[in-house]
Short mmCIF file of C-alpha atoms in Angstrom, two decimals:
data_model
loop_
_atom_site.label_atom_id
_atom_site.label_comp_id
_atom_site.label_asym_id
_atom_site.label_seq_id
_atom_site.Cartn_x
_atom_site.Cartn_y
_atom_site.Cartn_z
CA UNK U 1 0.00 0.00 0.00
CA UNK U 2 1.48 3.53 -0.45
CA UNK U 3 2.25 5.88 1.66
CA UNK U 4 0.39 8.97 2.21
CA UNK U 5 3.50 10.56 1.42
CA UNK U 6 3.81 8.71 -1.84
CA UNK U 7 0.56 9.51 -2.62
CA UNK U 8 1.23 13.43 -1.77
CA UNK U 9 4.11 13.29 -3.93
CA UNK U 10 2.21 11.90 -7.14
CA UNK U 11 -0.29 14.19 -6.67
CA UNK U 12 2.16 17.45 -6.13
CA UNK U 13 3.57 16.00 -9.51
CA UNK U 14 0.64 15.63 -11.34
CA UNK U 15 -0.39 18.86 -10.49
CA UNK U 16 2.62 20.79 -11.71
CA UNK U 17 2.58 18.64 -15.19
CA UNK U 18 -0.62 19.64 -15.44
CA UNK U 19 -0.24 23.79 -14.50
CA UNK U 20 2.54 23.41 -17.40
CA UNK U 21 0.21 22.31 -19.58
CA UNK U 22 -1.82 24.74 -18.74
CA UNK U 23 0.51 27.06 -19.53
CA UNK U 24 1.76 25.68 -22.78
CA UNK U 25 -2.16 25.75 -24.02
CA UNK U 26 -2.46 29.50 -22.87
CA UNK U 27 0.57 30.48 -25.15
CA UNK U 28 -1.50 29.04 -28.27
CA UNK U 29 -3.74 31.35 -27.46
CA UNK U 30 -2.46 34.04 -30.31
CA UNK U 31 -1.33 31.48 -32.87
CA UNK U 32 -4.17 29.01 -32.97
CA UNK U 33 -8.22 29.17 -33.17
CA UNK U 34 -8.36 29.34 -29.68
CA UNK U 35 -8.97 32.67 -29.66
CA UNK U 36 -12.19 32.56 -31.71
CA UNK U 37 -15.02 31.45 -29.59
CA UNK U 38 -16.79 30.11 -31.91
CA UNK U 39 -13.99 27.44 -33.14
CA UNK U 40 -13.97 26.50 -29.42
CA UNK U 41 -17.27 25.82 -29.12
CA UNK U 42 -17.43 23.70 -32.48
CA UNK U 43 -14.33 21.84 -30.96
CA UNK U 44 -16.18 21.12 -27.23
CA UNK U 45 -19.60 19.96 -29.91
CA UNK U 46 -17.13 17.56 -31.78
CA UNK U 47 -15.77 15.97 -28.59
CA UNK U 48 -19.18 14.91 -27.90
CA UNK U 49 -20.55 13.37 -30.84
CA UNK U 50 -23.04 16.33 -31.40
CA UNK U 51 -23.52 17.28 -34.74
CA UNK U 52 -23.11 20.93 -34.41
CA UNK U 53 -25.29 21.72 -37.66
CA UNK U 54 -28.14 20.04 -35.77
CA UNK U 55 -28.29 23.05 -33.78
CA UNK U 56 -29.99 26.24 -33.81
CA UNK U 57 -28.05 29.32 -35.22
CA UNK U 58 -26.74 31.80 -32.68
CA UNK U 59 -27.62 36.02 -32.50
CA UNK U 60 -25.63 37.02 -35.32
CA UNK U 61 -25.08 39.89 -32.38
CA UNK U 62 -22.83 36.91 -30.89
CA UNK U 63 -22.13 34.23 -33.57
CA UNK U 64 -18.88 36.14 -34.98
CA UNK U 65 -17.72 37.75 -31.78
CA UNK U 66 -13.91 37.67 -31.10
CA UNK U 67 -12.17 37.73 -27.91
CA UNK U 68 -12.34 41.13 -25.45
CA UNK U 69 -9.73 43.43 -25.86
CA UNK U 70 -9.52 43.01 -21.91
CA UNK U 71 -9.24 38.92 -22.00
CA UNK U 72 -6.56 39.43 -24.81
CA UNK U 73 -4.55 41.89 -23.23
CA UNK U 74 -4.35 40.47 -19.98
CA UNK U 75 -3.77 36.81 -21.86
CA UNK U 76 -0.95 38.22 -23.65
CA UNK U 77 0.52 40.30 -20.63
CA UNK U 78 0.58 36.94 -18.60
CA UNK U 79 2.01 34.76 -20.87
CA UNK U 80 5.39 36.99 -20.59
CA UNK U 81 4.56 37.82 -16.90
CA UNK U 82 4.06 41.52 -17.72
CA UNK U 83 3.37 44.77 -15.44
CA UNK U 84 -0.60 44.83 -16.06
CA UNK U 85 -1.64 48.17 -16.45
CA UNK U 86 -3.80 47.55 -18.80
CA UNK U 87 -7.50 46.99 -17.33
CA UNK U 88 -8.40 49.24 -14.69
CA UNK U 89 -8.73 47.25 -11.33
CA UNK U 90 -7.22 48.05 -8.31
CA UNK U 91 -4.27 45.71 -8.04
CA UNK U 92 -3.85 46.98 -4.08
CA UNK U 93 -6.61 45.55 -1.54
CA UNK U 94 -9.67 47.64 -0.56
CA UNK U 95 -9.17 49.57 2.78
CA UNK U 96 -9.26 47.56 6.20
CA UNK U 97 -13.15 48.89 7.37
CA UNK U 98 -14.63 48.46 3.51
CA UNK U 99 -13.59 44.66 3.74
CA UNK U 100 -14.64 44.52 7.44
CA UNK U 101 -17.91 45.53 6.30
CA UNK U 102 -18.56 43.18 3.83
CA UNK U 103 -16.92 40.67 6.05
CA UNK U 104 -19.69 41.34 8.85
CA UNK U 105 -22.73 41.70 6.55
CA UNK U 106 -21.92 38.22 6.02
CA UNK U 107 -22.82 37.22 9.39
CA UNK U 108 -26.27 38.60 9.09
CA UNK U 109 -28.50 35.64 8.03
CA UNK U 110 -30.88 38.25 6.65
CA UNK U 111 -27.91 39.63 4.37
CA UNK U 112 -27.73 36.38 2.45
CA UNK U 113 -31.66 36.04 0.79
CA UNK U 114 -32.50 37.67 -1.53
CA UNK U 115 -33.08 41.80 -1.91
CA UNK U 116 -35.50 43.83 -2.72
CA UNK U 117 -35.16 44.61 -6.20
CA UNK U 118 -34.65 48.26 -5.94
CA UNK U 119 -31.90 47.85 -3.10
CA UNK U 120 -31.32 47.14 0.37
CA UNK U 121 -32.99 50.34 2.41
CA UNK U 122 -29.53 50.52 4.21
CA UNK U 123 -27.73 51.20 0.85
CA UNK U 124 -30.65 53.37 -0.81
CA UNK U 125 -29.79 55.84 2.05
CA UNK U 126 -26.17 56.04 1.99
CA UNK U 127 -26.92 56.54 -1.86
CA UNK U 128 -29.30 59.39 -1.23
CA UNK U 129 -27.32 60.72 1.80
CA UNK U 130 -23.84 61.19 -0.42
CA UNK U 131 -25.59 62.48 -3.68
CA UNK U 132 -28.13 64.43 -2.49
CA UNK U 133 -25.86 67.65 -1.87
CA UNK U 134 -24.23 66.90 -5.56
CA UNK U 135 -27.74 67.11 -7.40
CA UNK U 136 -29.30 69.55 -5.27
CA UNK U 137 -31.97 67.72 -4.42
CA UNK U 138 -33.15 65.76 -1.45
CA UNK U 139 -33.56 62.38 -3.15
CA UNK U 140 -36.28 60.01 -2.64
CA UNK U 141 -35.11 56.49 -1.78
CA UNK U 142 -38.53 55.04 -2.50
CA UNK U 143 -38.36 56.26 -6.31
CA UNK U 144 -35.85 57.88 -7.31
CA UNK U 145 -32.64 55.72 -6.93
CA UNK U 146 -32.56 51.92 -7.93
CA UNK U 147 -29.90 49.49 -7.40
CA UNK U 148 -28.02 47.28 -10.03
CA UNK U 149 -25.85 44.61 -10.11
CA UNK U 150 -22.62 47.41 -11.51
CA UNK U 151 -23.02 50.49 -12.82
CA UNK U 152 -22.89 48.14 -16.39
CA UNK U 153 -25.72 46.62 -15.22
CA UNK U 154 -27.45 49.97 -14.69
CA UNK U 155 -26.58 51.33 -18.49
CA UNK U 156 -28.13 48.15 -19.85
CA UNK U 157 -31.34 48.49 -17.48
CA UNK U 158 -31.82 52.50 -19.00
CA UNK U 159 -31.03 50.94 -22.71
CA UNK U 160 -33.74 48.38 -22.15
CA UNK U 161 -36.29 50.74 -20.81
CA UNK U 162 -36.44 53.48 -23.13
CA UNK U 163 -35.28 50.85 -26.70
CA UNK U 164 -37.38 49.33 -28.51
CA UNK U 165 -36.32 46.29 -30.55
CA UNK U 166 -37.88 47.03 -34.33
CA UNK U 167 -37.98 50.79 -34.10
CA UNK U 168 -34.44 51.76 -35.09
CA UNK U 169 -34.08 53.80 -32.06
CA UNK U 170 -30.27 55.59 -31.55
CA UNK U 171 -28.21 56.02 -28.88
CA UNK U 172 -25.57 59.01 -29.38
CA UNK U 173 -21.96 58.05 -27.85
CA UNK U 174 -19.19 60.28 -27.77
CA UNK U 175 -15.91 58.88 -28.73
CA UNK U 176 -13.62 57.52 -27.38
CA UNK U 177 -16.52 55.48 -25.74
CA UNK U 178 -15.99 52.67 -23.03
CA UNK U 179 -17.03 49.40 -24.99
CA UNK U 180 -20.26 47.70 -22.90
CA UNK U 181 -22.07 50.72 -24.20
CA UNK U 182 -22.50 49.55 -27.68
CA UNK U 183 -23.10 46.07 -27.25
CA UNK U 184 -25.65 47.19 -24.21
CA UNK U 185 -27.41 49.06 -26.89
CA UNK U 186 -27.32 46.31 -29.34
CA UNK U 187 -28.94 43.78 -27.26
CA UNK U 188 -31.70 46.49 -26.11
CA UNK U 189 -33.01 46.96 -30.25
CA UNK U 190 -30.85 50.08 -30.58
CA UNK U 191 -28.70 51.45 -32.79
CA UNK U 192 -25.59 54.08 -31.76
CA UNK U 193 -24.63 56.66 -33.55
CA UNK U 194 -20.88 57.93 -32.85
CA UNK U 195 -19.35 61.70 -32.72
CA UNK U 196 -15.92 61.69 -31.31
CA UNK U 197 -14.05 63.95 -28.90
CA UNK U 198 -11.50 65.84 -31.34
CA UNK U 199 -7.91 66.90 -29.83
CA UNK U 200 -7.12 70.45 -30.45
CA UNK U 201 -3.61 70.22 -29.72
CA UNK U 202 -0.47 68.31 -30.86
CA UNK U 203 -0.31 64.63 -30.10
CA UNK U 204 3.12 64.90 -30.27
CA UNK U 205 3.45 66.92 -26.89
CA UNK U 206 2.19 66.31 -23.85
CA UNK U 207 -1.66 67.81 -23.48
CA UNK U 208 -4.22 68.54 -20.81
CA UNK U 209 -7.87 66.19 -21.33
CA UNK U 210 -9.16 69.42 -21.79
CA UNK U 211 -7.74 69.75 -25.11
CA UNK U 212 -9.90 66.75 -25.95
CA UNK U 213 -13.29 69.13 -27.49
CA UNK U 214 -16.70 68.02 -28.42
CA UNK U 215 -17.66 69.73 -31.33
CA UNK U 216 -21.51 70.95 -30.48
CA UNK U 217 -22.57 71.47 -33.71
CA UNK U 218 -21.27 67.99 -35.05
CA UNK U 219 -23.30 66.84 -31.86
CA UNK U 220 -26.55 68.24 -32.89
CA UNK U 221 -26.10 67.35 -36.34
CA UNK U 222 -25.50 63.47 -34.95
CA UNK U 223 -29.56 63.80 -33.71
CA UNK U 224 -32.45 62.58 -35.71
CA UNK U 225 -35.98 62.04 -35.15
CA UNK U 226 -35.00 58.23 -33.60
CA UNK U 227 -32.59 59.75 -31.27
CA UNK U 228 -34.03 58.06 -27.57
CA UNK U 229 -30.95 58.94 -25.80
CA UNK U 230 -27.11 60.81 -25.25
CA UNK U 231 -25.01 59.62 -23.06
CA UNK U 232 -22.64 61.43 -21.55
CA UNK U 233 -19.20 60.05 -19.33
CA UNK U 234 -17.61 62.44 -16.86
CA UNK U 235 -14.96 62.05 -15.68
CA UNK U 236 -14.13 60.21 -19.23
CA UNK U 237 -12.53 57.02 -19.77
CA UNK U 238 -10.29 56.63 -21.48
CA UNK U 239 -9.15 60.57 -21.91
CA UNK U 240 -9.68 61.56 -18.56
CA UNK U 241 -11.97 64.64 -19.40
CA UNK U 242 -13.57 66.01 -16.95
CA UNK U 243 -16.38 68.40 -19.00
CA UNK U 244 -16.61 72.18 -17.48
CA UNK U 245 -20.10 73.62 -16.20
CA UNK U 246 -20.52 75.14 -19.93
CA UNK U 247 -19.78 72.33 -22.03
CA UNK U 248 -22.75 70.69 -19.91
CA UNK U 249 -25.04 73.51 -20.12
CA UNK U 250 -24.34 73.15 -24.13
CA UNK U 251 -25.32 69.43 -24.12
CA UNK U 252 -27.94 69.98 -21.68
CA UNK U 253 -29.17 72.61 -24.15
CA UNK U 254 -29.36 69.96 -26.83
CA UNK U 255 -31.00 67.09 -25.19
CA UNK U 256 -33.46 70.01 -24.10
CA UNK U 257 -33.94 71.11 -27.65
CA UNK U 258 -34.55 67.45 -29.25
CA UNK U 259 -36.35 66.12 -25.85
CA UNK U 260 -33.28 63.60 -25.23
CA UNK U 261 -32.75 61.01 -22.76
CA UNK U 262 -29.50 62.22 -20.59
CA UNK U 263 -27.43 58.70 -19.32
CA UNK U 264 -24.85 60.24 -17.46
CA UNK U 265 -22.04 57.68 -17.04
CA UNK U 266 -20.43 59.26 -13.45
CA UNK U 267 -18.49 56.32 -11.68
CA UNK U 268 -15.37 58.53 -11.65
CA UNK U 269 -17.00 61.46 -9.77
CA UNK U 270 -14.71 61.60 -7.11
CA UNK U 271 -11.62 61.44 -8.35
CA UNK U 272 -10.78 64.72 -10.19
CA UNK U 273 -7.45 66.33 -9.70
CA UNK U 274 -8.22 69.86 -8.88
CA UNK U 275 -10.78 69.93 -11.56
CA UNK U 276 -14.88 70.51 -10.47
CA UNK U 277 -16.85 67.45 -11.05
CA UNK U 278 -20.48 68.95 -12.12
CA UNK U 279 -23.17 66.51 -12.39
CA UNK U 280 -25.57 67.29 -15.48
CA UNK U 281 -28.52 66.46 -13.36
CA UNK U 282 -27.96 69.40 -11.20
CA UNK U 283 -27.91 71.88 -14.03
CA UNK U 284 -31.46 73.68 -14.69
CA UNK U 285 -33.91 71.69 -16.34
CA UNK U 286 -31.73 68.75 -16.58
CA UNK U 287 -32.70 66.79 -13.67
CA UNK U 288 -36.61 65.63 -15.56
CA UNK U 289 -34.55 63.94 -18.54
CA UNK U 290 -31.79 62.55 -16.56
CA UNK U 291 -30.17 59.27 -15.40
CA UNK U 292 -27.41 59.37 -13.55
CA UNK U 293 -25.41 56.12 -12.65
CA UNK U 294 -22.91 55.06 -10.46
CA UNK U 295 -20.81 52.65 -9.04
CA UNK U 296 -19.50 51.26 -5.33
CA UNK U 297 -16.37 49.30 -7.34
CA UNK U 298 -14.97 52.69 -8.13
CA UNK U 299 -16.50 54.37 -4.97
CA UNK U 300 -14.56 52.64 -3.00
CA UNK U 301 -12.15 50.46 -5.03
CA UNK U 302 -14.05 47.31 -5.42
CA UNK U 303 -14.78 46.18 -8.54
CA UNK U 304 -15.51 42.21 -8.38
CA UNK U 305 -17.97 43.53 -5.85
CA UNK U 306 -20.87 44.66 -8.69
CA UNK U 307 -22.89 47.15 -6.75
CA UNK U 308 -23.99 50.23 -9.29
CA UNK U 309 -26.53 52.60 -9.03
CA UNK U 310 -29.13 54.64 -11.24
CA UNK U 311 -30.47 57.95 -9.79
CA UNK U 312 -32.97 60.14 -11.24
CA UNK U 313 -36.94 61.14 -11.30
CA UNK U 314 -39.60 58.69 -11.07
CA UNK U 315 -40.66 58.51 -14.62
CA UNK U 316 -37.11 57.53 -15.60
CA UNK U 317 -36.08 55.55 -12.84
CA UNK U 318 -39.18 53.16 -12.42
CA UNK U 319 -39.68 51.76 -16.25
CA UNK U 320 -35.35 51.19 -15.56
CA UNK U 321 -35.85 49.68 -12.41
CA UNK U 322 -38.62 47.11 -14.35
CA UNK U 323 -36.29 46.37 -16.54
CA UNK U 324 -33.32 45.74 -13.62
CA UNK U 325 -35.92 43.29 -12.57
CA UNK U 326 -36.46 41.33 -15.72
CA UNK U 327 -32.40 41.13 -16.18
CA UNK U 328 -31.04 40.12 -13.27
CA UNK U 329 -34.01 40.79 -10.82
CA UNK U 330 -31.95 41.57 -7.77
CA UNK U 331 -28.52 42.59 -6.77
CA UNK U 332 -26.38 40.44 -4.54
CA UNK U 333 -27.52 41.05 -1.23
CA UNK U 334 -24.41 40.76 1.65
CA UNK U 335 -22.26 43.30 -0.34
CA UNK U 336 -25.36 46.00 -1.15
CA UNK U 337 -25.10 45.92 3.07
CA UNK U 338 -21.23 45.91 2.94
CA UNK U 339 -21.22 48.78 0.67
CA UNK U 340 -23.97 50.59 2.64
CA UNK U 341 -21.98 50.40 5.58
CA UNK U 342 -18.53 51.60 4.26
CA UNK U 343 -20.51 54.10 2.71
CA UNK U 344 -21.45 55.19 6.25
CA UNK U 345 -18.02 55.17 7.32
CA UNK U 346 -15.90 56.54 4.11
CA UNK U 347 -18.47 59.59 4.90
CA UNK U 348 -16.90 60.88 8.76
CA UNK U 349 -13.49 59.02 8.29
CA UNK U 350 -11.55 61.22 5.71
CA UNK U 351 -11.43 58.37 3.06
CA UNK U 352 -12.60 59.88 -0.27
CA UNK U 353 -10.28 62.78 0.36
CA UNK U 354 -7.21 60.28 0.80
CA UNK U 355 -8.03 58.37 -1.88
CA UNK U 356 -7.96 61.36 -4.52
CA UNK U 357 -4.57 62.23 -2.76
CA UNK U 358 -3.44 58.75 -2.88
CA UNK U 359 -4.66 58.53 -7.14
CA UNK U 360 -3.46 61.94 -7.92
CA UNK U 361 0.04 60.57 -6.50
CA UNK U 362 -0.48 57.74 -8.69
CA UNK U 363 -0.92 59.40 -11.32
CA UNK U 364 2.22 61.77 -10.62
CA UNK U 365 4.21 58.88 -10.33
CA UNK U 366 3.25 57.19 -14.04
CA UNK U 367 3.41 60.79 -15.48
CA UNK U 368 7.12 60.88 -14.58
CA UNK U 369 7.90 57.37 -15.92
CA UNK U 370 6.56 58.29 -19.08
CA UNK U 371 8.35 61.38 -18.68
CA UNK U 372 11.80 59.31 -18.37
CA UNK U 373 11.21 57.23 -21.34
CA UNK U 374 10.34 59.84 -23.52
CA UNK U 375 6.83 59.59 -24.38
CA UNK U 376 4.16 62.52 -24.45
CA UNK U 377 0.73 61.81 -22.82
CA UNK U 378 -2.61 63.46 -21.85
CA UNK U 379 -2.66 64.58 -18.74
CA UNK U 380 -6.11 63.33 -17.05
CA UNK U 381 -8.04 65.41 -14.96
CA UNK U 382 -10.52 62.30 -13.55
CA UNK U 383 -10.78 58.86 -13.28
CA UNK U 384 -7.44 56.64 -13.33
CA UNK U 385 -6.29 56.16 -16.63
CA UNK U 386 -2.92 57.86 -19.18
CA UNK U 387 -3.02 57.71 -22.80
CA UNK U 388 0.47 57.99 -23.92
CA UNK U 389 1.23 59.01 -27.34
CA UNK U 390 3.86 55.76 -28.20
CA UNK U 391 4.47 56.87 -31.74
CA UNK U 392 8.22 57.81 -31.59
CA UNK U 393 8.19 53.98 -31.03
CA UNK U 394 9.61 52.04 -33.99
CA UNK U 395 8.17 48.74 -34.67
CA UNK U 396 10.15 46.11 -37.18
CA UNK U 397 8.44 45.85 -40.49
CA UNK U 398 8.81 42.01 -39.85
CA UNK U 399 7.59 41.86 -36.35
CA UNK U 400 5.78 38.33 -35.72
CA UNK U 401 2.36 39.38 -34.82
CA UNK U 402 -0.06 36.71 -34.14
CA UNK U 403 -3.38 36.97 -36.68
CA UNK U 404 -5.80 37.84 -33.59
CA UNK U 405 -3.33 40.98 -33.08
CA UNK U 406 -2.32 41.60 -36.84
CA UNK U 407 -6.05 42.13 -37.46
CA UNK U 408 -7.04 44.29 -35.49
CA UNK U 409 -4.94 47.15 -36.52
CA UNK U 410 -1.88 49.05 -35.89
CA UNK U 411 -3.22 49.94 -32.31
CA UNK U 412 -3.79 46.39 -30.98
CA UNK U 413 -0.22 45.51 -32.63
CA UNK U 414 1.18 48.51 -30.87
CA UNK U 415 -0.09 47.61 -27.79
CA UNK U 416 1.22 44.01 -28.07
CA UNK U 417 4.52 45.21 -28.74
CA UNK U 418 4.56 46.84 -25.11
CA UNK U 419 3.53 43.75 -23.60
CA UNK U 420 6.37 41.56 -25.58
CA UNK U 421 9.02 43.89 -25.53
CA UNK U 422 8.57 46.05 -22.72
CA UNK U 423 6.48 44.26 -20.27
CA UNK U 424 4.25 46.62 -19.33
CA UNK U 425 0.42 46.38 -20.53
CA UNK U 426 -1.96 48.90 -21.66
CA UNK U 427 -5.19 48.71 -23.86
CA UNK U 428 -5.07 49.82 -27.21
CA UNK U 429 -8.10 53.07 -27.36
CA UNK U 430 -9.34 51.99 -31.10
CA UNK U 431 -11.03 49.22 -29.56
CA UNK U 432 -13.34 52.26 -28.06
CA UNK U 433 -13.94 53.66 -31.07
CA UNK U 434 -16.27 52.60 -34.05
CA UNK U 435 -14.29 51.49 -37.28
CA UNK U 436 -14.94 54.41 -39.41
CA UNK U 437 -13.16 56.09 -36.74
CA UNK U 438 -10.17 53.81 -35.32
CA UNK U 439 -7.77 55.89 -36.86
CA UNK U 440 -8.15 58.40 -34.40
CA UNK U 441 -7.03 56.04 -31.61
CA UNK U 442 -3.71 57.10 -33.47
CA UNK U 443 -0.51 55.96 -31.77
CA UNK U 444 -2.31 56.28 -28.26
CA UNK U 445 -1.97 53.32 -25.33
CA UNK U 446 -4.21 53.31 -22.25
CA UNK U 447 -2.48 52.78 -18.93
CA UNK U 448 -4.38 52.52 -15.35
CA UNK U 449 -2.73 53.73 -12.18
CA UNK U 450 -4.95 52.37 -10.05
CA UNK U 451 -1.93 50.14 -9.34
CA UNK U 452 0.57 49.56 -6.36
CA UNK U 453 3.68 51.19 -6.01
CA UNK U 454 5.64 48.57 -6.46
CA UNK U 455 3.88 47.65 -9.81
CA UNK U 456 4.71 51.44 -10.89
CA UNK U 457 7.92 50.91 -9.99
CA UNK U 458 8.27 47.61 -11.84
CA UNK U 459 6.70 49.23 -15.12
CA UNK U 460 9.57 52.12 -14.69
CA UNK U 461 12.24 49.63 -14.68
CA UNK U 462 10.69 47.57 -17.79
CA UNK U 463 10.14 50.71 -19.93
CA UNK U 464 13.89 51.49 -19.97
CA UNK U 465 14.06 49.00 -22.27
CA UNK U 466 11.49 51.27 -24.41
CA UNK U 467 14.26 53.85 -24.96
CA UNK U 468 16.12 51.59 -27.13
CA UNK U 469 12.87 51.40 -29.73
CA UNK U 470 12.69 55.52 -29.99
CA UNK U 471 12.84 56.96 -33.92
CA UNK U 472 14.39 60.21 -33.83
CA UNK U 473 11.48 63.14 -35.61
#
């Protein structure tokens, strides 16, 4: 008979032959079909004896879809054991009293059946208690606020309320344009219509987010008599904009002028770098055609927790909240209390101040490695993200890209190269822009500093070998 030793031993062996493996079928990730879900899912069919053309067609909105720019990215970047800075979660953990309170709503039995599906009352008020003063309004937790399972969650709940498969309705986005709101508009019947943010300075220098413009009149030309809604992200990702009092009393006056849906997209509210974070909502007028949403992942730098948040008057707020209902019907209840109650606390105990202080050091810090290696950048004024302007980068004519990078552009490739060759990774921009309008991504390379120090530092030390890769003008 063996040992339990023995035994141990096969098993410890087993289970590294097997983590290789693993690893080994990662890295044919980029050179093989693997990458195309659809070519996995005929291979899983196969190894069952199912004949796949038995089956009923998928949504064409789905049949031909590739692999996320986030799942690719972070793929690539851990194949070569890169510095992720690519997608923007916090890679420090949350602060000792948020994961207490999460940690103690737990114990409740109550806290683990379901919600109501508006929200936990505890939560509606914390809502209501920290926005109130921001809208101007004393808000109504019995109508006015609704919570969703992330502020993602939230977007697709307003797209599904006020969309109506058949009727061709549009959605304007302003570009660069975080990439959930498309598909959310897809899968509601809707169609978006795109007008970018323009820079009106030289890529080639380092600029402020405020350089990035909407052009108004290019805005109101984008409306037509399907328009339903405009939706509007400040503090931006990925550009870090964070739009002044008058640019939102011009797109206020717009949405008044065509009767518009407002979907303000504000999950970066507080963090602005000594820029005023103005909530459209609280403008004149604006409040009536406005949903604002929000999110307790950025709040308070928890993002597998999916708590968002919709906010606005009861005839906007109650067809969303059906809809919330018929999507995911409730949000998970333990963590709507553990939010709630570092809510409660983050509001007497100094912590959204320190955490601006703490991202605008961040944000310092990346600023001067990019500074060191050479490469010009938009300085953001919100949220937690750097485009850097890589194209003083030279990359070989003969570089070997793999085909799920090769075609998607000279953005995804650049961003590759990063993660090969300099071990740092970003996210290319095009992939948050429509294809008519990639090109404007331009040479640009999104990096989030929601990061440690000690990951800033290691991305400092990698991008030296960036210097080495710089075409003189």
């Amino acid at each position: 008979m063996r040992s339990a030793f023995q035994l141990n031993s096969r098993l410890a062996t087993l289970a590294v032959r097997n983590a290789r493996r693993a690893r080994q079928t990662a890295a044919m990730a980029f050179t093989t079909n693997e990458h195309d879900p659809t070519a996995a899912s005929a291979s899983a069919l196969a190894s069952t004896g199912v004949d796949q053309h038995s089956l009923p067609e998928p949504s064409p909105l789905y049949a031909g879809t590739g692999l996320d720019v986030w799942t690719m990215m972070n793929q690539a970047a851990a194949e070569v054991g890169a510095v992720n800075l690519g997608q923007g979660f916090m890679s420090f953990p949350p602060q000792a009293f948020i994961r207490r309170a999460a940690q103690e709503a737990l114990e409740e039995n109550a806290h683990n059946q379901y919600a109501p599906p508006r929200g936990r009352p505890a939560l509606l008020e914390q809502i209501a208690a920290r926005f109130s003063p921001t809208l101007g309004r004393r808000l109504d937790v019995a109508s006015e606020i609704s919570v969703h399972a992330g502020a993602n969650e939230a977007l697709l709940s307003v797209f599904t309320a006020f969309l109506t498969h058949g009727q061709a309705h549009e959605v304007i986005l302003m570009e660069p344009a975080f990439d959930q709101y498309a598909p959310n508009i897809a899968m509601a019947g809707g169609k978006p219509v795109y007008v970018p943010l323009r820079l009106q300075a030289d890529a080639r220098k380092v600029v402020s987010s405020d350089d990035w413009k909407i052009d108004m009149a290019e805005l109101e030309a984008a409306v037509s008599p399907k328009t339903r809604i405009l939706v509007l992200n400040t503090p931006h990702n990925p550009v870090g904009k964070v739009f002044t009092r008058d640019e939102l009393t011009q797109i206020g006056a717009i949405a008044e002028r065509h009767n518009l849906l407002v979907l303000a997209d504000e999950v970066y509210e507080h963090l602005t770098y000594a820029r005023e974070h103005v909530s459209i909502a609280s403008l004149p007028r604006m409040w009536e055609r406005t949903v604002t949403v929000g999110s307790a992942g950025k709040l308070l730098g928890v993002t597998g927790w999916r708590v968002g948040w919709a906010i606005g008057p009861r005839a906007l707020i109650q067809p969303t909240l059906a809809a919330h209902t018929r999507i995911v019907f409730t949000a998970n209840t333990p963590l709507q209390e553990g939010v709630a109650s570092a809510m409660r606390q983050a509001a007497t105990n100094g912590f959204y101040d320190a955490q601006r202080q703490e991202y605008q050091r961040r944000r310092n810090r990346l600023i001067e490695i990019f500074d060191d290696a050479g490469l010009p950048y938009v300085v953001p004024d919100g949220a937690y993200y750097l485009l850097v302007n890589a194209s003083a980068v030279r990359l070989p004519q003969d570089y070997p890209f793999p085909d799920a990078i090769a075609s998607r552009g000279p953005n995804f490739r650049l961003a590759y190269f990063f993660i090969r060759e300099f071990g740092v990774s970003g996210i290319p921009p095009a992939e948050f822009y429509c294809e008519p309008h990639r090109h404007l991504a331009g040479d640009y390379v999104r990096f989030a500093f929601c990061k440690t120090d000690e990951g800033l530092d290691a991305a400092a030390v990698a991008l030296q070998k960036l210097k080495r890769h710089l075409q003189s003008e």
